[in-house]
Amino acid sequence: MRLLYLQSGRMLLLFLKSLLTILLSVTWNWTVRVSDHQRTLSTMEETTGRSTKRKVVVVGGGLVGALNACFFAKRGFDVEVFESREDIRKAKVVNGRSINLALSHRGRQALKHVGMEEKIVSKGIPMNARMIHSLSGKQSPIPYGRKGQFILSVDRANLNKELLTEAETYPNTKLNFDHKLQDWSAETGLMTFARSDGSNEEIKADLIVGCDGAFSAIRKQFLRRSRFNYSQTYIPHGYMELTMPPINGEFAMKPNYLHIWPRNTFMMIALPNLDKTFTCTLFMPFEDFEKITTGDEVIEFFQKYFPDTIPLIGVNALKTDYFRLPAQAMVSIKCSPYHIGDKCVLMGDAAHAVVPFYGQGMNAGFEDCLVFEEIMDQLNEDFSTVLPEYTRVRVPDDHAIADLAMYNYIEMRAHVNSKWFLFRKHVDNILHFLMPVTITPLYTMVTFTRTRYHEAVERWHWQDKVVNRGLLFSATGVVLGGSYLLIKNPPDINKLIVPAEKMWDRLVALWTP
Ligand code: FAD
Ligand code: EGU
C-alpha cells in the first residue's frame, strides 16, 4: 500500500515535469515566432513604406472616433476624421447625450495605450463607492472594491475635446467637422459627405472605420447585405438630466460616490462634476414622464419618491428644468459581422449600443479600439485578415455586455429597491471576501478587469452554481445538525420567536457602519 502511494507520487511528479517542459517549449516557440514577426515587419516597412501610405477614414468624431484616430495615427496611417457636427471645442452650446460618464478599467487601458490616461484621470472625480439613498433619506455606502479601487466621473464634452486635440497632434491626422456622411460604397470605398452650405464632398479610403454612433449611417450599407444580423430594442424607459447646484460653494452631497436612488420602476443616479455640481439622471417609463405636466406635479412626484433631493436641486429649478427637454430614449442594438471585406469596420455604439445600466457603453467602445489594435499587431496590419478576426473575437463580448446591461435594467426595474440593492451587493462582497479566488462579483470582473465580457458571464453562471450548491449543502447541514440538537435538548419555543423584520434590521445593522 505504502509502495503504491509512493509510486503514484512519483508518477505525479513525472507528469508535472513533462507538463512544465511542454509549457516551456510552447512559450519559447511563441517568443521566437513573435520576434521573427516583428523583424520581418520592420524590414518590410523599410522597403515598401506601406503602412505610412494607406489611408484610414474615421467616420464620427465622438468619443470612440476621436480615440480611434489616435490609435491609427500612432501606427503611422494617413488618418482623416469626418464629424457631422461643428467642432465642439469651438461650440457655444454643447448639445448631446449625458453630461458625465463613469470611466472604468477597460476605458482607462485604452486611453493609456495612446498616452491619454493621466490627462483624463486627473480631471475625473474618483467614486470609491455607491451611496444608496433610501426613501426615508438614509444614506448607505457600498464600496466598489478594495481601497484604491474606484471608478471615475468624467465630463463627456471635455473627454471628447481632449481626444480630438490629441488626435490633431499627429501630423498624419486631419479633422473635418461639419461633414455628414450621406452614403458610401462598399465596393469602391467612396464616401459622400454633405456640408451645411449645401455642398458635397467625395473621399476614398483604404479602410473606413464607422464610429458614428447608435444611428450609424455607415451601418446602413451593412443592413442591405445578405447574412448581416441586426436587432434593436427600445426600452420603455426614458431618461432626463437635472443639475444639483453646489451649496455655499461646496458639493451638495458627498462627492466621491455614485449616488443611487433605487425605486423599482423609477431610479435616479447622480455623478459629481468638477464645478461641484451633480448631474442627476432620472430613469422612468415614458408614460410616467408624460403623466407629469405641471411644476406642482413634479414636486409632488419628487416628494413621493426622492424627497431628500428637493432642497438640494431646488423647488424652482425642478419645476423649470423638468420641462426644458423631453425625456430621451434608450436603445439596445446588436449586430454582426462588424466588417465588410477588408474595407470597413464598425466600432463603439455603431456596432453595439447598450442601455446604460452597467456604465459600460463608452468603456466597451474604447476597448473595441484596443482589441483592434492588439489584432493589428498579431496579424501584421493586414486588413483582409484583421477585420474578420476582429469580428470573430469582439462580437461575442459586445453581445455579452449588451445582454448584461439589458438584464440589469430588467432586474432593477422589477424589484430593486434600496434594501434589496444593499442586500445583494453586500452578499456579493462578503462572498468575495470569504473566497477571493473562487468568487468575484460580476460587476468587479466587468468594471475592474479586462476579463472578456463573455467569459465574465460564463464565470458568473459557474459561480452561481457553486454558491447555490454551497448554500444547499450548508442548509442541509444546518437542518440535520439543528434537528439533532433540538431532539437532544428541546428549548422553550416562546423565547425563540423574533419577528422576521427585526431579524433583518439586526443583520443590516451588522453590515452598515
Ligand atoms: P457617439 O458618442 O454617439 O459619437 C458618434 C459621433 O458620430 C457623434 O459625434 C456624431 O455627431 C457623429 N455622427 C453621427 N452620424 C454621423 C454621420 N452621418 N456623419 C458623420 N458623423 C456622424 N458609457 C460609459 O462607459 N459609462 C457611463 O457612465 C455611461 N453613461 C451613459 C448614460 C446615458 C444616459 C447614456 C445614454 C449613455 C451612457 N454611456 C455610458 C454610453 C456612452 O455614452 C456611449 O457608449 C458612447 O458615447 C459611445 O461613443 P461613440 O463614439 O461610439 O458614439
Ligand atoms: C447609469 C447611468 C449601480 C451612469 C448598475 C451599479 C449608470 C452610470 C450598476 C449613468 C446602478 C446600476 C455600474 C458601475 C454604473 C453599481 C455597475 C450605471 C454608471 C452593476 C450617467 N454601473 N453606472 N452596476 O454597481 O457595474 O454601482 O448615467 F445603479 S458604474 Cl444601474 Cl461600476
Coordinates of C-alpha atoms and ligand atoms in Angstrom, one line a residue:
M1 CA 0.0 0.0 0.0
R2 CA 2.8 2.4 1.0
L3 CA 4.7 1.5 -2.1
L4 CA 1.7 2.1 -4.3
Y5 CA 1.4 5.5 -2.7
L6 CA 5.0 6.4 -3.3
Q7 CA 4.8 5.2 -6.9
S8 CA 1.7 7.3 -7.7
G9 CA 3.6 10.2 -6.1
R10 CA 6.5 9.8 -8.4
M11 CA 4.1 9.4 -11.4
L12 CA 2.5 12.7 -10.5
L13 CA 6.0 14.4 -10.3
L14 CA 6.9 12.9 -13.7
F15 CA 3.6 14.2 -15.1
L16 CA 4.1 17.7 -13.7
K17 CA 7.7 17.7 -15.1
S18 CA 6.6 16.8 -18.6
L19 CA 3.8 19.4 -18.4
L20 CA 6.3 22.1 -17.4
T21 CA 8.6 21.0 -20.3
I22 CA 5.7 21.3 -22.8
L23 CA 4.7 24.6 -21.4
L24 CA 8.2 26.0 -21.6
S25 CA 8.8 24.8 -25.2
V26 CA 5.5 26.3 -26.2
T27 CA 6.3 29.7 -24.7
W28 CA 9.8 29.5 -26.2
N29 CA 8.4 28.8 -29.7
W30 CA 5.9 31.5 -29.3
T31 CA 8.5 34.1 -28.2
V32 CA 10.8 33.2 -31.2
R33 CA 7.9 33.5 -33.6
V34 CA 6.8 36.9 -32.3
S35 CA 10.3 38.4 -32.6
D36 CA 10.7 37.0 -36.1
H37 CA 7.4 38.5 -36.9
Q38 CA 8.5 41.9 -35.7
R39 CA 11.7 41.7 -37.6
T40 CA 10.0 40.9 -40.9
L41 CA 7.6 43.7 -40.2
S42 CA 10.2 46.4 -39.8
T43 CA 12.2 45.3 -42.8
M44 CA 9.0 45.3 -44.9
E45 CA 8.2 48.8 -43.7
E46 CA 11.7 50.0 -44.6
T47 CA 11.5 48.6 -48.2
T48 CA 7.8 49.4 -49.1
G49 CA 6.8 52.1 -46.7
R50 CA 3.4 50.6 -47.0
S51 CA 2.0 51.4 -43.6
T52 CA 2.6 55.1 -43.8
K53 CA 0.7 55.4 -47.1
R54 CA -2.6 53.7 -46.5
K55 CA -5.5 56.0 -45.8
V56 CA -7.9 55.4 -42.9
V57 CA -11.1 57.4 -42.7
V58 CA -12.8 57.5 -39.3
V59 CA -16.5 58.5 -39.6
G60 CA -17.7 60.2 -36.4
G61 CA -15.6 62.3 -34.1
G62 CA -17.4 61.3 -30.9
L63 CA -15.6 59.6 -28.0
V64 CA -14.8 56.4 -29.9
G65 CA -14.0 58.0 -33.2
A66 CA -11.6 60.6 -31.7
L67 CA -9.8 57.8 -29.7
N68 CA -9.6 55.6 -32.8
A69 CA -8.0 58.5 -34.7
C70 CA -5.2 58.5 -32.1
F71 CA -4.7 54.7 -32.4
F72 CA -4.4 54.7 -36.3
A73 CA -2.3 57.9 -36.3
K74 CA 0.1 56.3 -33.8
R75 CA 0.6 53.4 -36.3
G76 CA 1.5 55.8 -39.0
F77 CA -1.6 55.6 -41.1
D78 CA -2.8 58.6 -43.1
V79 CA -5.9 59.4 -40.9
E80 CA -8.9 61.6 -41.6
V81 CA -11.9 62.1 -39.3
F82 CA -15.3 63.3 -40.6
E83 CA -17.7 64.5 -38.0
S84 CA -21.2 65.8 -38.8
R85 CA -21.4 68.4 -36.0
E86 CA -19.3 71.5 -35.6
D87 CA -16.0 71.3 -33.6
I88 CA -17.2 71.0 -30.0
R89 CA -14.0 72.8 -28.9
K90 CA -15.5 75.9 -30.6
A91 CA -19.2 75.3 -30.0
K92 CA -21.0 77.6 -27.6
V93 CA -23.8 75.1 -26.8
V94 CA -22.7 71.5 -26.4
N95 CA -25.8 69.5 -27.1
G96 CA -25.6 65.8 -26.9
R97 CA -26.2 63.0 -24.6
S98 CA -25.4 62.6 -20.9
I99 CA -23.1 65.2 -19.4
N100 CA -20.9 62.9 -17.4
L101 CA -19.9 59.3 -17.6
A102 CA -18.4 56.6 -15.4
L103 CA -15.0 55.7 -16.7
S104 CA -13.5 52.4 -15.5
H105 CA -10.7 49.9 -16.2
R106 CA -11.3 49.0 -19.8
G107 CA -11.7 52.6 -20.9
R108 CA -8.6 53.6 -19.0
Q109 CA -6.5 50.8 -20.5
A110 CA -7.4 52.0 -24.0
L111 CA -6.6 55.6 -23.1
K112 CA -3.3 54.5 -21.6
H113 CA -2.3 52.9 -24.9
V114 CA -2.3 56.3 -26.6
G115 CA -0.8 58.1 -23.6
M116 CA -4.0 59.8 -22.5
E117 CA -4.8 58.1 -19.3
E118 CA -3.2 60.5 -16.9
K119 CA -4.6 63.6 -18.6
I120 CA -8.2 62.2 -18.4
V121 CA -7.9 60.7 -14.9
S122 CA -6.6 63.9 -13.4
K123 CA -9.8 65.7 -14.5
G124 CA -12.0 62.9 -13.3
I125 CA -13.6 62.6 -9.9
P126 CA -13.0 59.2 -8.2
M127 CA -16.1 57.4 -7.0
N128 CA -15.0 54.8 -4.4
A129 CA -18.4 53.6 -3.5
R130 CA -22.1 53.8 -4.3
M131 CA -24.2 55.8 -1.9
I132 CA -27.7 54.2 -1.7
H133 CA -30.5 56.7 -0.8
S134 CA -33.5 55.1 0.8
L135 CA -36.9 56.6 0.7
S136 CA -36.5 57.8 4.3
G137 CA -33.4 59.7 3.3
K138 CA -31.0 57.3 4.9
Q139 CA -27.7 57.0 3.0
S140 CA -25.7 53.8 3.0
P141 CA -22.3 53.5 1.2
I142 CA -21.2 50.2 -0.5
P143 CA -17.6 50.2 -1.7
Y144 CA -16.8 49.2 -5.3
G145 CA -13.9 47.1 -4.2
R146 CA -10.8 47.2 -2.1
K147 CA -9.3 50.5 -1.0
G148 CA -7.9 52.3 -4.0
Q149 CA -10.4 50.6 -6.4
F150 CA -12.7 53.2 -7.8
I151 CA -14.4 54.4 -11.0
L152 CA -14.2 57.9 -12.3
S153 CA -16.8 60.5 -13.1
V154 CA -15.6 62.3 -16.3
D155 CA -17.1 65.1 -18.3
R156 CA -18.2 63.8 -21.7
A157 CA -17.5 67.1 -23.6
N158 CA -14.1 67.6 -22.0
L159 CA -13.1 63.9 -22.8
N160 CA -14.2 64.4 -26.4
K161 CA -12.3 67.7 -26.7
E162 CA -9.1 66.3 -25.2
L163 CA -9.2 63.3 -27.5
L164 CA -9.7 65.5 -30.6
T165 CA -6.8 67.7 -29.6
E166 CA -4.6 64.7 -29.0
A167 CA -5.5 63.3 -32.4
E168 CA -4.6 66.6 -34.0
T169 CA -1.0 66.5 -32.5
Y170 CA -0.2 63.8 -35.0
P171 CA 1.0 65.3 -38.3
N172 CA -0.6 62.5 -40.3
T173 CA -4.2 63.3 -39.0
K174 CA -6.7 65.7 -40.4
L175 CA -10.0 66.5 -38.7
N176 CA -13.0 67.6 -40.7
F177 CA -16.1 69.0 -39.0
D178 CA -19.5 69.8 -40.5
H179 CA -19.1 66.8 -42.7
K180 CA -22.1 64.5 -42.5
L181 CA -21.8 61.1 -44.2
Q182 CA -24.6 60.7 -46.7
D183 CA -23.7 57.5 -48.5
W184 CA -20.8 55.2 -49.3
S185 CA -20.0 52.3 -51.5
A186 CA -18.7 49.0 -50.0
E187 CA -17.2 48.1 -53.4
T188 CA -15.1 51.2 -54.0
G189 CA -14.8 52.7 -50.5
L190 CA -16.1 56.0 -51.9
M191 CA -17.9 58.2 -49.4
T192 CA -20.1 61.2 -49.9
F193 CA -20.3 63.9 -47.2
A194 CA -22.8 66.8 -47.0
R195 CA -21.9 70.2 -45.6
S196 CA -24.2 72.7 -44.1
D197 CA -23.7 75.1 -47.0
G198 CA -25.3 72.5 -49.2
S199 CA -22.1 71.3 -50.9
N200 CA -21.0 67.7 -51.2
E201 CA -17.5 66.2 -50.9
E202 CA -16.3 62.8 -52.0
I203 CA -13.5 60.9 -50.4
K204 CA -11.9 57.5 -50.9
A205 CA -10.2 55.4 -48.3
D206 CA -8.4 52.1 -47.9
L207 CA -10.2 51.5 -44.6
I208 CA -13.4 53.1 -43.3
V209 CA -13.9 52.9 -39.6
G210 CA -17.6 53.5 -38.6
C211 CA -17.7 55.3 -35.3
D212 CA -20.8 57.3 -36.0
G213 CA -22.9 56.2 -33.0
A214 CA -26.1 54.2 -32.4
F215 CA -27.8 55.6 -35.5
S216 CA -24.8 54.9 -37.7
A217 CA -25.0 55.9 -41.4
I218 CA -22.1 53.6 -42.2
R219 CA -24.1 50.6 -40.9
K220 CA -26.9 51.3 -43.4
Q221 CA -24.7 49.6 -46.1
F222 CA -24.3 46.6 -43.9
L223 CA -28.1 46.3 -43.5
R224 CA -28.5 46.0 -47.2
R225 CA -26.2 43.0 -47.4
S226 CA -27.0 39.3 -47.1
R227 CA -26.2 37.4 -43.9
F228 CA -26.0 40.5 -41.8
N229 CA -27.7 40.1 -38.4
Y230 CA -29.3 43.0 -36.7
S231 CA -31.6 43.6 -33.8
Q232 CA -32.6 46.8 -32.0
T233 CA -34.8 47.2 -28.9
Y234 CA -36.1 50.5 -27.4
I235 CA -36.8 50.1 -23.7
P236 CA -39.9 51.6 -22.2
H237 CA -37.8 53.9 -20.0
G238 CA -36.6 57.4 -20.9
Y239 CA -34.0 59.5 -19.1
M240 CA -33.8 63.1 -18.1
E241 CA -30.9 65.0 -16.6
L242 CA -31.2 67.5 -13.8
T243 CA -28.4 69.6 -12.2
M244 CA -27.9 69.8 -8.5
P245 CA -26.0 73.0 -7.8
P246 CA -23.3 73.5 -5.1
I247 CA -24.4 74.7 -1.6
N248 CA -22.2 77.6 -0.2
G249 CA -19.6 76.7 -2.9
E250 CA -19.4 73.1 -1.9
F251 CA -20.8 69.8 -3.2
A252 CA -24.4 69.4 -2.0
M253 CA -23.8 65.7 -1.3
K254 CA -20.6 63.7 -0.6
P255 CA -18.6 63.9 -3.9
N256 CA -16.7 60.7 -4.1
Y257 CA -19.7 58.5 -4.6
L258 CA -22.1 57.3 -7.3
H259 CA -25.4 58.3 -5.7
I260 CA -28.3 56.0 -6.4
W261 CA -31.9 56.2 -5.5
P262 CA -33.3 52.7 -6.4
R263 CA -37.1 52.8 -6.5
N264 CA -38.1 49.8 -8.7
T265 CA -39.6 51.3 -11.9
F266 CA -38.1 54.7 -11.1
M267 CA -34.5 55.2 -10.5
M268 CA -32.2 58.2 -10.1
I269 CA -28.4 58.3 -10.3
A270 CA -26.1 61.2 -9.6
L271 CA -22.5 61.7 -10.7
P272 CA -20.2 64.6 -9.4
N273 CA -18.7 67.2 -11.7
L274 CA -15.6 69.3 -11.3
D275 CA -17.6 72.5 -10.9
K276 CA -19.1 71.0 -7.7
T277 CA -22.5 70.3 -9.2
F278 CA -24.0 66.8 -9.6
T279 CA -25.7 65.7 -12.7
C280 CA -28.8 63.7 -11.7
T281 CA -30.2 61.3 -14.2
L282 CA -33.8 60.2 -13.7
F283 CA -34.8 57.0 -15.3
M284 CA -38.6 56.4 -15.7
P285 CA -41.1 54.9 -18.2
F286 CA -42.1 57.4 -20.9
E287 CA -45.7 57.1 -19.9
D288 CA -44.9 58.3 -16.4
F289 CA -42.8 61.2 -17.7
E290 CA -45.8 62.1 -19.8
K291 CA -48.2 62.0 -16.8
I292 CA -46.4 64.9 -15.2
T293 CA -47.5 68.1 -16.9
T294 CA -47.1 70.9 -14.3
G295 CA -44.4 72.1 -12.0
D296 CA -46.5 71.2 -9.0
E297 CA -46.9 67.7 -10.2
V298 CA -43.1 67.5 -10.5
I299 CA -42.7 68.5 -6.9
E300 CA -45.5 66.1 -5.8
F301 CA -43.7 63.3 -7.7
F302 CA -40.3 64.1 -6.1
Q303 CA -42.0 64.4 -2.7
K304 CA -43.2 60.9 -3.1
Y305 CA -40.0 59.2 -4.4
F306 CA -37.0 61.4 -4.0
P307 CA -37.9 63.7 -1.1
D308 CA -34.3 64.2 0.1
T309 CA -33.3 65.7 -3.3
I310 CA -35.9 68.5 -3.4
P311 CA -34.0 71.0 -1.2
L312 CA -30.7 70.1 -3.0
I313 CA -31.9 70.5 -6.6
G314 CA -34.3 73.3 -5.5
V315 CA -38.0 73.6 -5.9
N316 CA -37.9 76.3 -8.7
A317 CA -35.1 74.6 -10.6
L318 CA -37.1 71.3 -10.5
K319 CA -40.2 73.0 -11.8
T320 CA -38.5 74.5 -14.8
D321 CA -35.7 72.0 -15.6
Y322 CA -38.1 69.1 -15.9
F323 CA -39.7 70.8 -18.9
R324 CA -36.6 72.1 -20.6
L325 CA -36.0 68.9 -22.6
P326 CA -38.2 66.0 -23.3
A327 CA -37.1 62.6 -21.8
Q328 CA -34.5 60.9 -24.0
A329 CA -34.9 57.3 -25.4
M330 CA -32.5 54.4 -24.8
V331 CA -31.9 51.7 -27.4
S332 CA -30.0 48.5 -27.3
I333 CA -28.5 47.4 -30.7
K334 CA -26.7 44.2 -31.5
C335 CA -25.4 43.2 -35.0
S336 CA -22.8 41.0 -36.7
P337 CA -20.5 40.9 -38.5
Y338 CA -18.7 44.1 -37.7
H339 CA -16.8 44.3 -41.0
I340 CA -17.2 44.2 -44.8
G341 CA -14.3 42.6 -46.6
D342 CA -11.1 44.5 -46.0
K343 CA -12.8 47.8 -46.4
C344 CA -14.9 48.8 -43.4
V345 CA -15.3 48.1 -39.7
L346 CA -17.8 49.2 -37.1
M347 CA -16.8 50.2 -33.5
G348 CA -18.4 51.8 -30.5
D349 CA -22.2 52.5 -30.4
A350 CA -22.3 52.0 -34.2
A351 CA -21.6 48.3 -33.6
H352 CA -23.3 47.9 -30.2
A353 CA -25.5 50.4 -28.5
V354 CA -26.1 49.2 -24.9
V355 CA -28.6 50.5 -22.3
P356 CA -26.7 52.5 -19.7
F357 CA -27.4 50.1 -16.8
Y358 CA -23.8 48.9 -16.4
G359 CA -22.0 52.1 -17.1
Q360 CA -20.1 50.3 -19.9
G361 CA -21.1 51.8 -23.2
M362 CA -18.1 54.0 -23.7
N363 CA -15.8 51.6 -21.9
A364 CA -16.7 48.8 -24.3
G365 CA -16.3 51.2 -27.2
F366 CA -12.8 52.2 -26.0
E367 CA -11.9 48.5 -25.5
D368 CA -13.0 47.9 -29.1
C369 CA -10.2 50.1 -30.2
L370 CA -7.7 48.3 -28.0
V371 CA -8.8 44.9 -29.2
F372 CA -8.5 46.0 -32.8
E373 CA -5.0 47.3 -32.0
E374 CA -4.0 44.0 -30.5
I375 CA -5.2 42.1 -33.6
M376 CA -3.3 44.6 -35.8
D377 CA -0.2 43.6 -34.0
Q378 CA -0.8 39.9 -34.3
L379 CA -1.8 40.0 -38.0
N380 CA 0.7 42.4 -39.3
E381 CA -1.8 45.2 -40.2
D382 CA -3.3 43.0 -43.0
F383 CA -6.9 44.3 -43.2
S384 CA -8.1 41.3 -45.1
T385 CA -7.3 39.1 -42.1
V386 CA -7.5 41.7 -39.2
L387 CA -11.2 42.6 -40.0
P388 CA -12.6 39.1 -39.9
E389 CA -10.6 38.3 -36.8
Y390 CA -11.8 41.4 -35.1
T391 CA -15.4 40.3 -35.8
R392 CA -14.7 36.8 -34.6
V393 CA -13.1 38.0 -31.3
R394 CA -15.3 41.0 -30.5
V395 CA -18.8 40.1 -31.4
P396 CA -19.3 37.6 -28.5
D397 CA -18.0 40.1 -26.0
D398 CA -20.0 43.1 -27.2
H399 CA -23.2 40.9 -27.3
A400 CA -22.4 39.8 -23.8
I401 CA -22.2 43.3 -22.4
A402 CA -25.4 44.3 -24.3
D403 CA -27.2 41.4 -22.7
L404 CA -25.8 42.1 -19.2
A405 CA -26.8 45.7 -19.4
M406 CA -30.3 44.7 -20.5
Y407 CA -30.5 42.1 -17.8
N408 CA -29.6 44.6 -15.2
Y409 CA -32.2 47.0 -16.5
I410 CA -34.9 44.3 -16.2
E411 CA -33.6 43.3 -12.7
M412 CA -33.6 46.8 -11.3
R413 CA -36.9 47.7 -12.8
A414 CA -38.5 44.5 -11.4
H415 CA -37.6 44.5 -7.8
V416 CA -34.7 46.7 -6.9
N417 CA -35.5 49.0 -4.0
S418 CA -32.8 50.3 -1.7
K419 CA -33.0 47.4 0.7
W420 CA -32.7 44.8 -2.0
F421 CA -29.8 46.6 -3.7
L422 CA -27.9 46.8 -0.4
F423 CA -28.6 43.2 0.4
R424 CA -27.4 41.9 -2.9
K425 CA -24.2 44.0 -3.1
H426 CA -23.3 43.0 0.4
V427 CA -23.8 39.3 -0.2
D428 CA -21.6 39.6 -3.3
N429 CA -18.9 41.5 -1.4
I430 CA -19.0 39.1 1.6
L431 CA -18.7 36.0 -0.7
H432 CA -15.8 37.6 -2.4
F433 CA -14.2 38.4 0.9
L434 CA -14.6 34.8 2.1
M435 CA -13.5 33.2 -1.1
P436 CA -11.5 35.8 -3.0
V437 CA -10.2 33.3 -5.6
T438 CA -13.4 31.4 -6.3
I439 CA -15.9 34.2 -6.2
T440 CA -15.6 37.5 -7.9
P441 CA -18.7 39.7 -8.2
L442 CA -19.8 40.1 -11.8
Y443 CA -19.6 43.9 -11.6
T444 CA -16.0 43.6 -10.4
M445 CA -15.0 41.5 -13.4
V446 CA -16.8 43.9 -15.7
T447 CA -15.6 47.1 -14.1
F448 CA -12.1 46.4 -12.8
T449 CA -10.6 43.8 -15.1
R450 CA -10.3 43.1 -18.8
T451 CA -11.8 39.7 -18.4
R452 CA -13.6 39.2 -21.7
Y453 CA -17.2 40.1 -21.2
H454 CA -18.4 36.7 -22.4
E455 CA -16.1 35.0 -20.1
A456 CA -17.2 37.1 -17.2
V457 CA -20.8 35.9 -17.9
E458 CA -19.7 32.3 -18.1
R459 CA -17.8 32.6 -14.7
W460 CA -20.8 34.3 -13.2
H461 CA -23.1 31.4 -14.2
W462 CA -20.5 29.0 -12.8
Q463 CA -20.1 30.9 -9.5
D464 CA -23.9 30.9 -9.2
K465 CA -23.9 27.1 -9.4
V466 CA -21.1 26.9 -6.8
V467 CA -22.8 29.3 -4.4
N468 CA -26.2 27.5 -4.8
R469 CA -24.6 24.1 -4.2
G470 CA -22.7 25.6 -1.2
L471 CA -26.0 27.0 0.2
L472 CA -27.8 23.7 -0.4
F473 CA -25.0 21.9 1.3
S474 CA -24.9 24.2 4.4
A475 CA -28.7 24.3 4.6
T476 CA -28.8 20.5 4.7
G477 CA -26.1 20.6 7.3
V478 CA -27.9 23.2 9.4
V479 CA -31.2 21.3 9.2
L480 CA -29.7 17.9 10.1
G481 CA -27.5 19.4 12.9
G482 CA -30.3 21.6 14.1
S483 CA -32.8 18.7 14.3
Y484 CA -30.3 16.6 16.2
L485 CA -29.7 19.4 18.7
L486 CA -33.4 20.1 19.1
I487 CA -34.2 16.4 19.7
K488 CA -31.4 16.2 22.3
N489 CA -32.5 19.3 24.2
P490 CA -35.9 20.8 23.4
P491 CA -36.0 24.6 24.0
D492 CA -38.7 26.9 25.3
I493 CA -40.4 27.8 21.9
N494 CA -41.8 31.2 23.1
K495 CA -38.4 32.7 23.8
L496 CA -37.1 31.9 20.4
I497 CA -39.6 33.9 18.3
V498 CA -38.2 37.1 16.8
P499 CA -40.2 38.9 14.1
A500 CA -38.6 38.5 10.7
E501 CA -38.3 42.2 10.1
K502 CA -36.5 42.7 13.3
M503 CA -34.1 39.9 12.4
W504 CA -33.4 41.6 9.0
D505 CA -32.9 45.1 10.6
R506 CA -30.4 43.5 13.0
L507 CA -28.5 41.9 10.1
V508 CA -28.4 45.2 8.2
A509 CA -27.2 47.0 11.3
L510 CA -24.3 44.5 11.5
W511 CA -23.1 45.4 8.0
T512 CA -23.7 49.1 7.8
P513 CA -21.3 51.3 9.7
Ligands
FAD1 P1 -21.2 58.8 -30.0 O1 -20.7 59.3 -28.7 O2 -22.7 58.8 -30.3 O3 -20.5 59.6 -31.2 C1 -20.9 59.4 -32.5 C2 -20.4 60.6 -33.3 O4 -20.7 60.4 -34.7 C3 -21.1 61.9 -32.9 O5 -20.2 62.9 -32.7 C4 -22.0 62.2 -34.1 O6 -22.2 63.6 -34.3 C5 -21.2 61.6 -35.2 N1 -22.0 61.2 -36.4 C6 -23.3 60.6 -36.4 N2 -23.7 60.4 -37.6 C7 -22.8 60.9 -38.5 C8 -22.7 61.0 -39.9 N3 -23.7 60.6 -40.7 N4 -21.6 61.5 -40.4 C9 -20.6 62.0 -39.6 N5 -20.6 61.9 -38.3 C10 -21.7 61.4 -37.7 N6 -20.9 54.8 -21.1 C11 -20.0 54.5 -20.1 O7 -18.9 53.9 -20.4 N7 -20.2 54.9 -18.8 C12 -21.3 55.6 -18.4 O8 -21.4 56.0 -17.3 C13 -22.3 55.9 -19.4 N8 -23.4 56.5 -19.1 C14 -24.4 56.8 -20.1 C15 -25.5 57.4 -19.7 C16 -26.5 57.6 -20.6 C17 -27.8 58.3 -20.2 C18 -26.3 57.2 -22.0 C19 -27.4 57.5 -23.0 C20 -25.1 56.6 -22.3 C21 -24.2 56.3 -21.4 N9 -23.0 55.7 -21.7 C22 -22.0 55.4 -20.8 C23 -22.7 55.2 -23.1 C24 -21.9 56.2 -23.9 O9 -22.5 57.4 -24.0 C25 -21.7 55.7 -25.4 O10 -21.4 54.3 -25.4 C26 -20.6 56.4 -26.1 O11 -20.9 57.8 -26.2 C27 -20.4 55.9 -27.5 O12 -19.4 56.6 -28.2 P2 -19.4 56.6 -29.8 O13 -18.3 57.5 -30.2 O14 -19.4 55.2 -30.3 O15 -20.8 57.3 -30.2
EGU2 C1 -26.2 54.6 -15.3 C2 -26.4 55.9 -15.8 C3 -25.4 50.8 -9.9 C4 -24.1 56.4 -15.3 C5 -25.7 49.5 -12.3 C6 -24.5 50.0 -10.3 C7 -25.0 54.2 -14.8 C8 -24.0 55.1 -14.8 C9 -24.6 49.3 -11.5 C10 -25.3 56.7 -15.8 C11 -26.5 51.0 -10.7 C12 -26.6 50.4 -11.9 C13 -22.0 50.1 -12.5 C14 -20.8 50.7 -12.3 C15 -22.5 52.2 -13.3 C16 -23.3 49.8 -9.4 C17 -22.3 48.7 -12.3 C18 -24.6 53.0 -14.2 C19 -22.8 54.4 -14.2 C20 -24.0 46.9 -11.9 C21 -24.5 58.9 -16.4 N1 -22.9 50.9 -13.1 N2 -23.3 53.1 -13.8 N3 -23.6 48.3 -11.9 O1 -22.8 48.7 -9.3 O2 -21.5 47.9 -12.6 O3 -22.9 50.8 -8.8 O4 -25.5 58.0 -16.4 F1 -27.5 51.9 -10.4 S1 -20.9 52.4 -12.8 CL1 -28.0 50.7 -12.9 CL2 -19.4 50.1 -11.6

